[in-house]
Coordinates of C-alpha atoms in Angstrom, one line a residue:
M140 CA -48.4 -41.1 -34.8
S141 CA -45.5 -39.7 -36.8
D142 CA -43.4 -36.8 -35.6
A143 CA -43.4 -35.4 -39.1
K144 CA -44.9 -31.8 -39.5
V145 CA -48.1 -31.4 -41.3
P146 CA -47.5 -28.8 -44.1
G147 CA -49.0 -25.4 -43.2
T148 CA -49.1 -25.9 -39.5
P149 CA -47.2 -23.4 -37.3
P150 CA -44.1 -24.7 -35.5
A151 CA -44.5 -25.7 -31.9
P152 CA -43.4 -23.0 -29.5
A153 CA -39.9 -23.4 -28.2
P154 CA -39.6 -24.3 -24.5
P155 CA -38.8 -21.3 -22.4
A156 CA -35.1 -20.7 -22.0
L157 CA -33.7 -21.3 -18.6
P158 CA -32.3 -18.2 -16.9
V159 CA -28.6 -17.8 -17.2
P160 CA -26.9 -16.8 -14.0
A161 CA -25.2 -13.5 -14.3
P162 CA -21.4 -13.6 -14.0
E163 CA -20.1 -12.6 -10.6
K164 CA -19.1 -8.9 -10.7
E165 CA -15.7 -7.8 -9.7
P166 CA -15.5 -4.8 -7.4
G167 CA -14.9 -1.5 -9.2
V168 CA -13.5 1.8 -8.0
A169 CA -16.0 4.5 -7.2
Y170 CA -15.2 8.2 -7.4
S171 CA -17.5 10.7 -5.8
R172 CA -18.8 13.4 -8.2
S173 CA -16.9 16.2 -6.4
L174 CA -13.6 14.2 -6.5
R175 CA -13.9 12.5 -9.9
F176 CA -12.0 15.2 -11.8
W177 CA -9.2 15.2 -9.3
L178 CA -8.8 11.5 -8.6
D179 CA -9.9 9.6 -11.7
P180 CA -6.9 9.7 -14.1
A181 CA -8.9 8.2 -17.0
N182 CA -11.5 11.0 -16.7
L183 CA -8.8 13.6 -16.3
A184 CA -6.9 12.3 -19.4
V185 CA -10.0 12.8 -21.5
K186 CA -10.5 16.4 -20.3
L187 CA -6.9 17.3 -20.7
R188 CA -6.8 16.0 -24.3
Q189 CA -9.6 18.5 -25.1
A190 CA -7.8 21.4 -23.5
G191 CA -4.7 23.4 -24.2
P192 CA -1.3 23.2 -22.6
V193 CA -2.6 24.9 -19.4
L194 CA -6.1 24.3 -18.1
R195 CA -7.7 26.5 -15.4
T196 CA -9.9 24.6 -13.0
K197 CA -12.0 25.6 -10.0
T198 CA -13.4 23.5 -7.2
G199 CA -15.3 25.7 -4.8
P200 CA -13.2 28.6 -3.9
A201 CA -9.9 26.8 -4.9
V202 CA -8.5 27.7 -8.3
A203 CA -5.7 25.6 -9.8
F204 CA -3.9 25.5 -13.1
Q205 CA -3.4 22.0 -14.6
M206 CA -0.3 21.4 -16.8
N207 CA -1.3 19.4 -19.9
D208 CA 2.0 19.5 -21.8
P209 CA 4.6 17.0 -20.7
S210 CA 7.4 19.5 -21.2
L211 CA 5.6 22.0 -19.0
I212 CA 5.1 19.3 -16.3
R213 CA 8.9 18.7 -16.2
K214 CA 9.6 22.4 -16.2
V215 CA 7.3 23.1 -13.3
G216 CA 8.5 20.1 -11.3
S217 CA 12.2 21.0 -11.8
T218 CA 12.2 24.8 -11.5
E219 CA 12.4 25.7 -7.8
E220 CA 13.2 29.3 -8.4
V221 CA 9.6 29.9 -9.7
F222 CA 7.5 27.0 -8.3
Q223 CA 7.4 26.3 -4.6
F224 CA 7.1 22.8 -3.2
W225 CA 3.9 22.2 -1.3
G226 CA 5.6 21.1 1.9
T227 CA 7.3 24.5 2.4
D228 CA 4.0 26.3 2.6
P229 CA 3.4 28.2 5.9
C230 CA 0.0 26.5 6.3
L231 CA 1.8 23.2 6.8
K232 CA 4.6 24.4 9.1
E233 CA 3.2 22.4 12.0
V234 CA 3.6 19.2 10.0
A235 CA 6.6 19.9 7.8
G236 CA 8.6 21.9 10.4
R237 CA 12.3 22.2 9.8
G238 CA 12.8 18.7 8.4
L239 CA 13.5 17.6 4.9
T240 CA 10.0 18.3 3.6
G241 CA 10.0 21.9 4.8
T242 CA 13.3 23.0 3.4
E243 CA 14.3 24.3 0.0
G244 CA 17.3 25.2 -2.1
R245 CA 20.7 24.7 -0.5
S246 CA 19.3 23.6 2.9
H247 CA 17.2 20.9 1.2
R248 CA 20.2 19.7 -0.8
E249 CA 22.3 19.5 2.4
R250 CA 19.7 17.5 4.2
R251 CA 19.5 15.0 1.3
A252 CA 23.3 14.8 1.2
V253 CA 23.4 13.7 4.9
M254 CA 21.0 10.9 4.2
R255 CA 22.5 9.7 0.8
P256 CA 25.1 7.3 2.1
A257 CA 22.5 5.3 4.1
L258 CA 20.2 5.1 1.1
A259 CA 22.7 4.3 -1.6
A260 CA 22.9 0.9 -3.3
P261 CA 26.0 -0.5 -1.5
R262 CA 24.3 0.1 1.9
L263 CA 21.0 -1.5 0.7
A264 CA 22.5 -4.7 -0.4
E265 CA 21.1 -6.7 2.5
L266 CA 17.8 -4.7 2.8
G267 CA 15.7 -7.3 1.0
T268 CA 16.8 -10.1 3.3
S269 CA 16.2 -7.8 6.3
V270 CA 12.7 -7.0 5.1
W271 CA 11.9 -10.7 4.6
S272 CA 13.1 -11.6 8.0
R273 CA 10.8 -9.1 9.6
T274 CA 7.7 -9.8 7.6
R275 CA 6.7 -13.0 9.2
R276 CA 6.1 -11.5 12.6
L277 CA 4.4 -8.4 11.2
L278 CA 2.1 -10.5 9.0
A279 CA 1.2 -12.7 11.9
A280 CA -0.6 -9.7 13.4
I281 CA -3.1 -9.7 10.5
P282 CA -6.2 -11.7 11.5
S283 CA -6.7 -14.7 9.2
D284 CA -10.1 -15.9 10.4
R285 CA -12.3 -12.9 9.5
P286 CA -12.5 -10.0 7.0
V287 CA -10.2 -7.1 7.7
D288 CA -9.8 -3.6 6.4
M289 CA -6.7 -3.9 4.2
R290 CA -6.0 -0.2 4.2
F291 CA -5.5 -0.3 8.0
E292 CA -3.6 -3.6 7.9
M293 CA -1.3 -2.5 5.2
G294 CA -0.7 0.8 7.1
R295 CA 0.4 -1.2 10.2
F296 CA 2.5 -3.6 8.1
A297 CA 4.2 -0.7 6.1
A298 CA 5.0 1.3 9.3
G299 CA 6.6 -1.7 11.0
L300 CA 8.7 -2.6 8.0
L301 CA 9.9 1.0 7.5
V302 CA 10.8 1.6 11.2
E303 CA 12.6 -1.8 11.6
S304 CA 14.3 -2.2 8.3
V305 CA 15.2 1.3 7.3
L306 CA 15.3 3.3 10.5
N307 CA 16.8 0.5 12.7
S308 CA 14.3 1.0 15.5
T309 CA 11.0 -0.5 16.8
L310 CA 7.5 0.6 17.7
S311 CA 5.2 -1.1 20.1
P312 CA 2.1 -2.9 18.6
K313 CA -0.1 -0.2 20.2
T314 CA 1.8 2.6 18.4
L315 CA 1.8 0.8 15.1
A316 CA -2.0 0.4 15.3
A317 CA -2.4 4.1 16.3
L318 CA -0.3 5.2 13.3
A319 CA -2.3 3.1 10.9
R320 CA -5.6 4.5 12.2
S321 CA -4.4 8.1 12.1
R322 CA -2.6 8.1 8.8
S323 CA -5.7 8.9 6.7
A324 CA -6.8 11.8 8.9
L325 CA -3.3 13.3 8.8
S326 CA -2.9 12.8 5.0
A327 CA -6.4 14.1 4.1
G328 CA -6.0 17.0 6.5
M329 CA -2.8 18.2 4.8
I330 CA -4.6 18.2 1.4
W331 CA -7.4 20.3 2.8
K332 CA -5.2 22.7 4.7
Y333 CA -3.0 23.3 1.7
T334 CA -5.8 23.6 -0.9
L335 CA -7.9 25.9 1.3
S336 CA -5.1 27.9 3.0
P337 CA -6.4 31.2 1.6
W338 CA -9.8 30.3 3.2
P339 CA -8.9 28.9 6.6
W340 CA -12.4 27.7 7.5
L341 CA -11.9 23.9 7.7
P342 CA -14.7 22.2 9.6
A343 CA -13.9 21.9 13.2
P344 CA -14.2 18.0 13.4
R345 CA -11.6 17.7 10.5
Q346 CA -9.3 20.2 12.3
R347 CA -9.5 18.2 15.5
A348 CA -8.9 14.9 13.7
F349 CA -5.9 16.4 12.0
R350 CA -4.4 17.6 15.2
R351 CA -4.9 14.3 16.9
A352 CA -3.3 12.5 14.0
A353 CA -0.3 14.8 14.0
S354 CA 0.1 14.2 17.7
T355 CA 0.1 10.5 17.2
L356 CA 2.8 10.7 14.5
D357 CA 4.9 13.0 16.8
R358 CA 4.7 10.4 19.6
A359 CA 5.7 7.7 17.2
V360 CA 8.7 9.7 16.0
R361 CA 10.0 10.1 19.6
E362 CA 9.6 6.4 20.1
V363 CA 11.6 5.7 17.0
Y364 CA 14.3 8.1 18.2
D365 CA 14.5 6.6 21.7
N366 CA 14.5 2.9 20.5
H367 CA 17.0 3.4 17.7
R368 CA 19.7 0.7 17.5
P369 CA 22.7 2.1 15.5
D370 CA 24.7 -0.1 13.2
P371 CA 28.2 -0.9 14.4
D372 CA 29.8 1.4 11.9
G373 CA 27.3 4.2 12.5
G374 CA 26.4 4.4 8.9
D375 CA 22.6 3.8 9.2
L376 CA 20.2 6.6 8.4
V377 CA 19.2 7.7 11.9
S378 CA 22.9 7.7 13.0
L379 CA 23.8 9.9 10.2
L380 CA 21.0 12.3 11.0
K381 CA 22.0 12.4 14.7
R382 CA 25.7 13.0 13.9
A383 CA 24.9 15.8 11.5
A384 CA 22.5 17.5 13.9
G385 CA 24.9 17.5 16.9
D386 CA 22.9 18.6 19.9
D387 CA 19.8 19.6 17.8
R388 CA 17.5 16.8 18.8
D389 CA 14.5 18.6 17.4
G390 CA 16.1 18.7 14.0
V391 CA 16.4 15.0 13.9
L392 CA 12.9 14.5 15.1
H393 CA 11.6 16.8 12.3
D394 CA 13.5 14.7 9.7
L395 CA 12.2 11.5 11.1
Y396 CA 8.7 13.0 11.1
A397 CA 9.0 13.7 7.4
L398 CA 10.5 10.3 6.6
L399 CA 7.8 8.4 8.5
L400 CA 5.0 10.5 7.0
A401 CA 6.2 10.0 3.4
G402 CA 7.3 6.4 3.8
I403 CA 4.2 5.1 5.5
E404 CA 1.9 7.1 3.2
T405 CA 3.3 5.9 -0.1
T406 CA 4.0 2.3 1.0
T407 CA 0.5 1.9 2.5
G408 CA -1.2 3.0 -0.7
T409 CA 0.9 0.8 -2.9
L410 CA 0.4 -2.3 -0.8
A411 CA -3.3 -1.7 -0.3
W412 CA -4.0 -1.3 -4.0
S413 CA -1.8 -4.4 -4.7
C414 CA -4.1 -6.4 -2.4
Y415 CA -7.1 -5.0 -4.2
E416 CA -5.7 -6.1 -7.6
L417 CA -4.6 -9.5 -6.3
G418 CA -8.1 -10.1 -5.0
R419 CA -9.5 -9.2 -8.4
H420 CA -7.0 -11.4 -10.3
P421 CA -6.4 -14.8 -8.7
D422 CA -4.2 -15.8 -11.7
H423 CA -1.8 -13.0 -11.0
Q424 CA -1.8 -14.0 -7.3
E425 CA -0.9 -17.5 -8.2
A426 CA 1.9 -16.3 -10.5
L427 CA 3.4 -14.0 -7.9
R428 CA 3.2 -16.8 -5.3
A429 CA 5.0 -19.2 -7.6
E430 CA 7.7 -16.6 -8.1
A431 CA 7.9 -16.0 -4.4
D432 CA 8.2 -19.7 -3.7
A433 CA 11.1 -19.9 -6.2
V434 CA 13.0 -17.1 -4.4
L435 CA 12.0 -17.6 -0.8
G436 CA 11.6 -21.3 -0.6
T437 CA 9.7 -23.0 2.2
D438 CA 12.0 -22.3 5.2
G439 CA 13.4 -19.0 4.0
P440 CA 15.7 -17.9 1.3
A441 CA 19.0 -19.6 0.7
G442 CA 20.8 -16.3 -0.3
A443 CA 20.1 -12.6 -0.6
V444 CA 16.6 -11.5 -1.4
R445 CA 16.7 -9.1 -4.3
P446 CA 13.8 -7.6 -6.4
G447 CA 15.8 -8.5 -9.5
L448 CA 14.9 -12.1 -8.8
M449 CA 11.2 -11.3 -8.9
P450 CA 10.5 -9.6 -12.2
R451 CA 6.8 -10.5 -12.2
T452 CA 6.3 -9.0 -8.7
T453 CA 8.2 -5.7 -9.6
G454 CA 6.2 -5.5 -12.8
F455 CA 3.0 -6.0 -10.9
I456 CA 3.9 -3.1 -8.5
T457 CA 4.7 -0.9 -11.4
E458 CA 1.3 -1.5 -12.9
V459 CA -0.4 -0.8 -9.6
T460 CA 1.4 2.5 -9.5
R461 CA 0.5 3.3 -13.1
V462 CA -3.2 2.6 -12.4
H463 CA -3.6 3.7 -8.8
G464 CA -0.6 6.0 -8.1
I465 CA -0.6 9.7 -7.1
P466 CA -2.8 11.4 -9.7
F467 CA -1.1 14.7 -9.5
L468 CA 1.8 16.6 -7.9
V469 CA 1.3 20.1 -6.6
R470 CA 3.4 23.3 -6.7
R471 CA 2.6 26.9 -6.0
T472 CA 4.0 29.9 -7.9
R473 CA 6.3 32.1 -6.0
H474 CA 5.5 35.1 -8.2
T475 CA 3.5 35.9 -11.3
T476 CA 4.7 33.9 -14.3
C477 CA 3.5 32.9 -17.8
L478 CA 3.1 29.3 -18.9
G479 CA 1.5 27.9 -22.0
G480 CA 0.1 31.3 -23.0
Q481 CA -1.6 31.9 -19.7
T482 CA -0.6 34.2 -16.8
L483 CA -0.4 32.5 -13.5
P484 CA -0.7 34.8 -10.5
A485 CA 1.6 34.7 -7.5
R486 CA 0.7 31.9 -5.0
A487 CA -1.4 30.1 -7.6
V488 CA -1.8 26.3 -7.1
V489 CA -0.3 24.4 -10.1
T490 CA -1.0 20.7 -10.5
L491 CA 1.0 18.2 -12.6
P492 CA -1.4 15.4 -13.7
L493 CA 0.8 12.4 -13.6
G494 CA -2.2 10.1 -13.6
A495 CA -3.3 11.4 -16.9
L496 CA 0.1 10.7 -18.4
R497 CA -0.1 7.1 -17.1
R498 CA -3.4 6.7 -19.0
D499 CA -2.2 8.3 -22.2
P500 CA -3.1 5.9 -25.1
A501 CA -0.2 7.3 -27.0
R502 CA 2.1 5.8 -24.4
Y503 CA 0.2 2.6 -23.3
A504 CA -1.9 0.1 -25.2
R505 CA -5.2 -0.4 -23.5
P506 CA -4.3 2.2 -20.9
D507 CA -7.4 1.6 -18.7
E508 CA -6.7 -2.1 -18.3
F509 CA -4.7 -3.5 -15.4
D510 CA -2.0 -5.6 -17.2
P511 CA 1.2 -6.2 -15.2
L512 CA 2.6 -8.2 -18.2
R513 CA 3.1 -4.9 -20.1
W514 CA 6.2 -4.5 -17.8
S515 CA 7.6 -8.0 -18.6
P516 CA 11.3 -7.9 -19.6
D517 CA 10.3 -9.5 -23.0
A518 CA 7.2 -7.3 -23.6
Q519 CA 7.0 -5.5 -26.9
P520 CA 7.3 -2.6 -27.1
P521 CA 9.5 -2.4 -24.0
L522 CA 8.4 0.1 -21.4
S523 CA 10.4 2.1 -18.9
P524 CA 9.2 2.2 -15.3
A525 CA 10.6 5.7 -15.1
S526 CA 7.7 6.9 -17.3
V527 CA 5.3 6.2 -14.3
F528 CA 6.9 8.9 -12.2
T529 CA 6.6 6.7 -9.1
Y530 CA 8.9 8.9 -7.0
G531 CA 8.1 12.4 -8.4
L532 CA 10.6 14.4 -10.4
G533 CA 13.1 17.2 -10.2
P534 CA 14.9 18.3 -7.0
R535 CA 12.1 16.9 -4.9
Y536 CA 12.6 13.3 -6.2
C537 CA 12.1 10.9 -3.3
P538 CA 15.4 10.4 -1.5
G539 CA 14.3 6.9 -0.4
A540 CA 13.4 5.6 -3.9
A541 CA 16.1 3.0 -3.9
A542 CA 15.0 1.6 -0.5
A543 CA 11.4 1.6 -1.6
D544 CA 12.2 -0.3 -4.7
I545 CA 13.5 -3.1 -2.5
L546 CA 11.1 -2.9 0.4
V547 CA 7.8 -3.0 -1.5
P548 CA 8.4 -5.9 -3.8
V549 CA 9.9 -8.1 -1.1
A550 CA 7.0 -7.2 1.3
L551 CA 4.4 -8.1 -1.4
A552 CA 6.2 -11.3 -2.2
A553 CA 6.3 -12.2 1.5
L554 CA 2.5 -11.5 1.8
V555 CA 1.5 -13.8 -1.1
H556 CA 4.0 -16.4 0.1
A557 CA 2.2 -16.6 3.4
R558 CA -1.5 -15.6 2.7
T559 CA -4.2 -16.1 0.1
L560 CA -6.1 -12.9 -0.5
R561 CA -9.8 -12.8 -1.5
M562 CA -12.5 -10.2 -1.5
A563 CA -14.8 -10.4 1.5
R564 CA -17.7 -8.9 -0.4
P565 CA -17.4 -9.6 -4.1
G566 CA -19.0 -7.1 -6.3
R567 CA -18.9 -4.3 -3.7
K568 CA -17.5 -0.9 -4.9
V569 CA -14.3 0.3 -3.4
R570 CA -14.2 4.0 -2.9
V571 CA -11.1 6.2 -3.2
S572 CA -10.1 8.5 -0.3
L573 CA -8.7 11.9 -1.1
E574 CA -5.3 11.9 0.6
L575 CA -1.7 12.7 -0.3
T576 CA -1.7 9.2 -1.8
P577 CA -5.2 8.0 -2.7
T578 CA -6.0 4.8 -0.9
P579 CA -8.9 2.3 -1.2
K580 CA -11.6 3.0 1.3
G581 CA -13.8 0.1 2.4
L582 CA -11.5 -2.6 1.0
S583 CA -12.6 -5.6 3.1
M584 CA -10.6 -8.7 2.4
V585 CA -9.8 -12.1 3.9
A586 CA -6.1 -12.9 4.2
A587 CA -6.3 -16.6 4.9
P588 CA -3.2 -18.8 5.5
R589 CA -2.2 -20.4 2.3
A590 CA -2.4 -24.1 1.8
P591 CA 0.8 -26.0 2.5
H592 CA 3.1 -25.6 -0.6
P593 CA 5.6 -28.1 -2.0
A594 CA 9.2 -27.9 -1.1
G595 CA 10.3 -27.4 -4.7
A596 CA 10.3 -24.1 -6.4
G597 CA 7.1 -23.2 -8.2
A598 CA 7.1 -22.4 -11.9
V599 CA 6.6 -18.8 -12.7
R600 CA 3.8 -18.2 -15.2
S601 CA 4.6 -15.7 -17.9
R602 CA 1.1 -15.3 -19.4
P603 CA -2.3 -14.8 -17.8
G604 CA -4.6 -17.7 -17.4
P605 CA -7.8 -18.2 -19.6
D606 CA -10.0 -16.7 -16.9
E607 CA -7.9 -13.6 -16.2
H608 CA -9.7 -10.4 -16.9
T609 CA -10.0 -6.9 -15.6
A610 CA -13.0 -4.8 -14.6
P611 CA -13.9 -1.9 -16.8
A612 CA -12.5 1.5 -16.0
P613 CA -14.9 3.8 -14.2
H614 CA -16.8 6.1 -16.5
P615 CA -16.0 9.8 -16.4

């Protein structure tokens, strides 16, 4: 018989289509309903564009005033005479104490001046090499044969690097692990104590966890003090603090408390979110590894290790901060004042939504996409990392910014140089924890030893691969 159709006969039914497997989903970021307004910068940016220069918000009994105008944000962040820094609030005295965080005005400027020589560029010339030499032992403590909680591992890693490379001291493995475990309770506890200070009825379990965490940090600070190894010229940070304090040992301990708390908090968040994005984007991980191979080699770097030699890595960290950085800074009015046509009562909480500025489409193309290449030296239009407000603004600008700009890129380069990161549970949502620095909660990853790499320097890729993509931003 012929296969020709007989005119007028209906066509034969098409064979059923084979099911197409759904593409593997990347893990997204999940915000709880109660925290979405505060922690989701994309959602906040939408709300603020619909509001005026000052937006009054209310979460339970807590009332806050959000600054929507960039000029007002800078004014609030820079005017100490009207707006009080959160760390000086009496409700946080047990944590801030008399150290750098809990001082204001002249006293604060004097404490910063004491630290400045140790945190200036000439003194930090060898910091990158010091960080690299210490990462191998600290990274060896991260299990490679099973999934691990990257928030905990990066907390331990960050604490070790900060203590050894910046404070010239050491902490026992037991203390490092205790610090990493307690960091979240201490950070979240400070948020709740400050926000609800007019209503001091925090749940008892949270209060107890906060006190235990504060006690852990206090013990670690005393261990740092006792194990301190001064530089021969006495110009290291802890030596400067001790010399300026004279016989006031408690004053030095309070400053170390503030430095440890701030340094571990911000570095842990940045490194944990960096691991998250590396797990989502294998092509970026390959590019950062090629760059690290070119700088660090197989047996260690031939010369000084500087972030300037790793533009892809520094751009990656800047983008991590833009997408996942601190969503807002907090101040409190000292007295009744007027801003943006609204009257703010005395002791009012004022929030500066930096996360919304980082998602502003007028500033960034595709603001909700994770794209480290937007910070490439040859990107058009060129962007300034200063617009991300990584280290705050005004008189409370982070005094350790220059050290962090070296420590974090070198630490990340060392991590991808030694390990291959992948998600332990692909497709699982990663939640955001409300802390001083929001961190990924439930980020389970495998940090496997990388395959042997060639002795020659790897080529650094300048553009993403064909399979590189980003997960959609969470819906408001």
